[in-house]
Amino acid sequence: MKSPLAQKPETATPAAPRPIASFIRFVIFGGGVGVLSSFAVPLLARTMSWAVANAIITVASTLLCTELHARFTFAEGRGAGWREHWQSAGSASASYLATGAAVYVLHLVQPSPAMLTEQILYLSASGLAGIGRFTILRLYVFAGRRTRIARSLAQHGPAALPLPTGTRHSARTSWANDSQPQLAA
């Protein structure tokens, strides 16, 4: 018999929140960091060029958003790993290119657009890019852990689930009405 003190602490993986709840969190965290970033870029641009300041703030805000999305938006329960950071950076880069292309096309069509027109177009492109980014993060970047758990369950059965800290493992687990819970894919 093993000593309970010798066991590694184990954690259960929380279920993914519903898409609407995730999207609301995505808008709150991503939008909040975006607003803070919009104030940080001009402040930093006082000491260096605007392009460099924008690049630094973009990298920092992408790292922060990825951590927030991993911990809270998609209910992963822990911070993002290298894979999630790289994939999130890729989706942020695609969003950056999409919004930049939209503004570039506007300037081709109308060389001197009104500031309001430019802002409306930029915010519309950002909104559409954000919906695409949310979809990529939810279905691809942060879905990997849930997929790996489901695969492990299919291969090894319910014993593959990690036990919450402080629980004992018995040879047979009793379920109400002799039914066993099913993992939703």
Short mmCIF file of C-alpha atoms in Angstrom, two decimals:
data_model
loop_
_atom_site.label_atom_id
_atom_site.label_comp_id
_atom_site.label_asym_id
_atom_site.label_seq_id
_atom_site.Cartn_x
_atom_site.Cartn_y
_atom_site.Cartn_z
CA MET A 1 0.00 0.00 0.00
CA LYS A 2 1.34 3.40 -1.00
CA SER A 3 1.51 6.25 1.42
CA PRO A 4 -0.98 9.03 0.62
CA LEU A 5 1.85 11.51 1.08
CA ALA A 6 3.86 9.95 -1.74
CA GLN A 7 1.15 10.47 -4.34
CA LYS A 8 1.40 13.25 -6.87
CA PRO A 9 -1.36 15.83 -6.67
CA GLU A 10 -3.82 15.12 -9.45
CA THR A 11 -6.30 17.51 -10.96
CA ALA A 12 -9.46 17.01 -12.91
CA THR A 13 -9.88 18.81 -16.19
CA PRO A 14 -12.91 21.08 -16.04
CA ALA A 15 -15.55 20.76 -18.73
CA ALA A 16 -15.46 23.28 -21.53
CA PRO A 17 -17.93 26.12 -21.09
CA ARG A 18 -20.73 26.54 -23.58
CA PRO A 19 -19.90 28.48 -26.77
CA ILE A 20 -21.91 31.59 -25.82
CA ALA A 21 -20.30 31.81 -22.37
CA SER A 22 -16.87 31.33 -23.96
CA PHE A 23 -17.59 34.01 -26.55
CA ILE A 24 -18.70 36.51 -23.89
CA ARG A 25 -15.50 35.85 -21.93
CA PHE A 26 -13.48 36.11 -25.15
CA VAL A 27 -14.96 39.55 -25.88
CA ILE A 28 -14.45 40.73 -22.29
CA PHE A 29 -10.85 39.55 -21.91
CA GLY A 30 -9.73 40.15 -25.50
CA GLY A 31 -11.58 43.45 -25.76
CA GLY A 32 -10.33 44.60 -22.36
CA VAL A 33 -6.73 43.88 -23.28
CA GLY A 34 -7.33 45.51 -26.68
CA VAL A 35 -8.58 48.72 -25.05
CA LEU A 36 -5.62 48.78 -22.64
CA SER A 37 -3.28 48.16 -25.58
CA SER A 38 -4.79 51.06 -27.52
CA PHE A 39 -3.73 53.36 -24.67
CA ALA A 40 -0.32 51.69 -24.20
CA VAL A 41 0.85 52.04 -27.82
CA PRO A 42 0.78 55.87 -27.94
CA LEU A 43 2.43 56.09 -24.52
CA LEU A 44 5.24 53.77 -25.57
CA ALA A 45 5.48 55.54 -28.95
CA ARG A 46 6.71 58.64 -27.14
CA THR A 47 10.04 56.88 -26.55
CA MET A 48 10.34 54.96 -29.87
CA SER A 49 8.79 54.72 -33.30
CA TRP A 50 5.06 53.93 -33.49
CA ALA A 51 5.66 50.72 -35.50
CA VAL A 52 8.07 49.33 -32.89
CA ALA A 53 5.77 50.33 -30.03
CA ASN A 54 2.82 48.68 -31.79
CA ALA A 55 4.83 45.48 -32.36
CA ILE A 56 5.92 45.29 -28.70
CA ILE A 57 2.40 45.89 -27.39
CA THR A 58 0.96 43.41 -29.90
CA VAL A 59 3.33 40.66 -28.73
CA ALA A 60 2.71 41.42 -25.05
CA SER A 61 -1.07 41.62 -25.46
CA THR A 62 -1.16 38.37 -27.47
CA LEU A 63 0.77 36.58 -24.72
CA LEU A 64 -1.52 38.01 -22.04
CA CYS A 65 -4.70 37.20 -23.98
CA THR A 66 -3.56 33.63 -24.64
CA GLU A 67 -3.02 33.09 -20.90
CA LEU A 68 -6.38 34.66 -20.05
CA HIS A 69 -8.17 32.62 -22.70
CA ALA A 70 -6.49 29.39 -21.54
CA ARG A 71 -7.33 29.97 -17.88
CA PHE A 72 -10.78 31.56 -18.10
CA THR A 73 -12.34 31.85 -21.56
CA PHE A 74 -12.03 28.19 -22.54
CA ALA A 75 -11.91 26.85 -18.95
CA GLU A 76 -8.68 24.95 -19.35
CA GLY A 77 -7.88 25.51 -15.67
CA ARG A 78 -4.20 26.15 -16.27
CA GLY A 79 -1.99 28.40 -18.32
CA ALA A 80 -1.26 27.94 -21.99
CA GLY A 81 1.67 25.85 -23.13
CA TRP A 82 4.12 26.61 -25.93
CA ARG A 83 1.86 24.96 -28.51
CA GLU A 84 -1.11 27.13 -27.56
CA HIS A 85 1.02 30.28 -27.55
CA TRP A 86 2.39 29.60 -31.03
CA GLN A 87 -1.01 28.69 -32.45
CA SER A 88 -2.62 31.71 -30.82
CA ALA A 89 0.13 33.94 -32.22
CA GLY A 90 -0.59 32.50 -35.66
CA SER A 91 -4.29 33.31 -35.38
CA ALA A 92 -3.47 36.81 -34.07
CA SER A 93 -1.12 37.35 -37.01
CA ALA A 94 -3.83 36.26 -39.45
CA SER A 95 -6.24 38.71 -37.78
CA TYR A 96 -3.64 41.48 -37.97
CA LEU A 97 -3.11 40.80 -41.69
CA ALA A 98 -6.87 40.74 -42.36
CA THR A 99 -7.49 44.10 -40.69
CA GLY A 100 -4.42 45.59 -42.35
CA ALA A 101 -5.58 44.34 -45.76
CA ALA A 102 -9.05 45.83 -45.20
CA VAL A 103 -7.61 49.27 -44.45
CA TYR A 104 -5.18 48.96 -47.37
CA VAL A 105 -8.03 48.17 -49.79
CA LEU A 106 -9.99 51.12 -48.42
CA HIS A 107 -7.04 53.40 -49.19
CA LEU A 108 -6.81 51.96 -52.72
CA VAL A 109 -10.51 52.61 -53.34
CA GLN A 110 -10.59 55.98 -51.61
CA PRO A 111 -7.14 57.60 -51.20
CA SER A 112 -8.26 60.03 -48.47
CA PRO A 113 -11.08 58.38 -46.48
CA ALA A 114 -12.68 60.17 -43.56
CA MET A 115 -11.39 59.09 -40.18
CA LEU A 116 -14.87 57.84 -39.24
CA THR A 117 -15.00 55.67 -42.38
CA GLU A 118 -11.56 54.26 -41.63
CA GLN A 119 -12.48 53.50 -38.00
CA ILE A 120 -15.79 51.85 -38.98
CA LEU A 121 -14.02 49.66 -41.53
CA TYR A 122 -11.18 48.80 -39.13
CA LEU A 123 -13.54 47.94 -36.27
CA SER A 124 -15.76 45.87 -38.59
CA ALA A 125 -12.74 43.96 -39.89
CA SER A 126 -11.50 43.51 -36.32
CA GLY A 127 -14.89 42.16 -35.27
CA LEU A 128 -14.98 39.66 -38.13
CA ALA A 129 -11.36 38.67 -37.49
CA GLY A 130 -12.21 38.28 -33.79
CA ILE A 131 -15.06 35.89 -34.60
CA GLY A 132 -12.68 33.87 -36.77
CA ARG A 133 -10.02 33.94 -34.06
CA PHE A 134 -12.53 32.80 -31.43
CA THR A 135 -13.57 29.91 -33.65
CA ILE A 136 -9.96 28.84 -34.26
CA LEU A 137 -9.04 29.10 -30.57
CA ARG A 138 -12.14 27.21 -29.40
CA LEU A 139 -12.20 24.46 -32.01
CA TYR A 140 -8.49 23.97 -32.64
CA VAL A 141 -6.04 25.61 -30.24
CA PHE A 142 -7.73 24.92 -26.91
CA ALA A 143 -9.71 21.85 -28.00
CA GLY A 144 -6.55 19.71 -28.08
CA ARG A 145 -6.58 18.91 -24.37
CA ARG A 146 -10.22 17.82 -24.41
CA THR A 147 -9.55 15.69 -27.49
CA ARG A 148 -6.55 14.02 -25.85
CA ILE A 149 -8.62 13.24 -22.73
CA ALA A 150 -11.42 11.77 -24.85
CA ARG A 151 -8.88 9.66 -26.79
CA SER A 152 -7.34 8.44 -23.53
CA LEU A 153 -10.77 7.48 -22.22
CA ALA A 154 -11.56 5.58 -25.39
CA GLN A 155 -8.29 3.64 -25.16
CA HIS A 156 -8.04 3.06 -21.41
CA GLY A 157 -11.57 3.42 -20.06
CA PRO A 158 -12.76 5.57 -17.15
CA ALA A 159 -9.70 4.67 -15.05
CA ALA A 160 -7.72 7.06 -17.28
CA LEU A 161 -9.47 10.07 -15.73
CA PRO A 162 -7.34 11.84 -13.14
CA LEU A 163 -8.66 11.66 -9.61
CA PRO A 164 -9.35 14.84 -7.66
CA THR A 165 -6.89 15.41 -4.83
CA GLY A 166 -7.84 13.61 -1.64
CA THR A 167 -9.95 10.86 -3.25
CA ARG A 168 -9.28 7.16 -2.98
CA HIS A 169 -9.28 4.81 -5.92
CA SER A 170 -11.39 1.73 -5.41
CA ALA A 171 -11.56 -1.34 -7.60
CA ARG A 172 -15.21 -0.66 -8.42
CA THR A 173 -16.92 2.69 -8.50
CA SER A 174 -20.65 2.72 -7.75
CA TRP A 175 -22.81 4.98 -9.85
CA ALA A 176 -26.40 5.88 -9.16
CA ASN A 177 -28.85 3.51 -10.93
CA ASP A 178 -25.85 1.43 -12.08
CA SER A 179 -25.27 3.88 -14.93
CA GLN A 180 -21.89 5.26 -15.76
CA PRO A 181 -21.45 8.90 -16.87
CA GLN A 182 -20.53 9.40 -20.52
CA LEU A 183 -17.93 11.85 -21.79
CA ALA A 184 -19.40 14.31 -24.25
CA ALA A 185 -17.23 14.83 -27.31
#
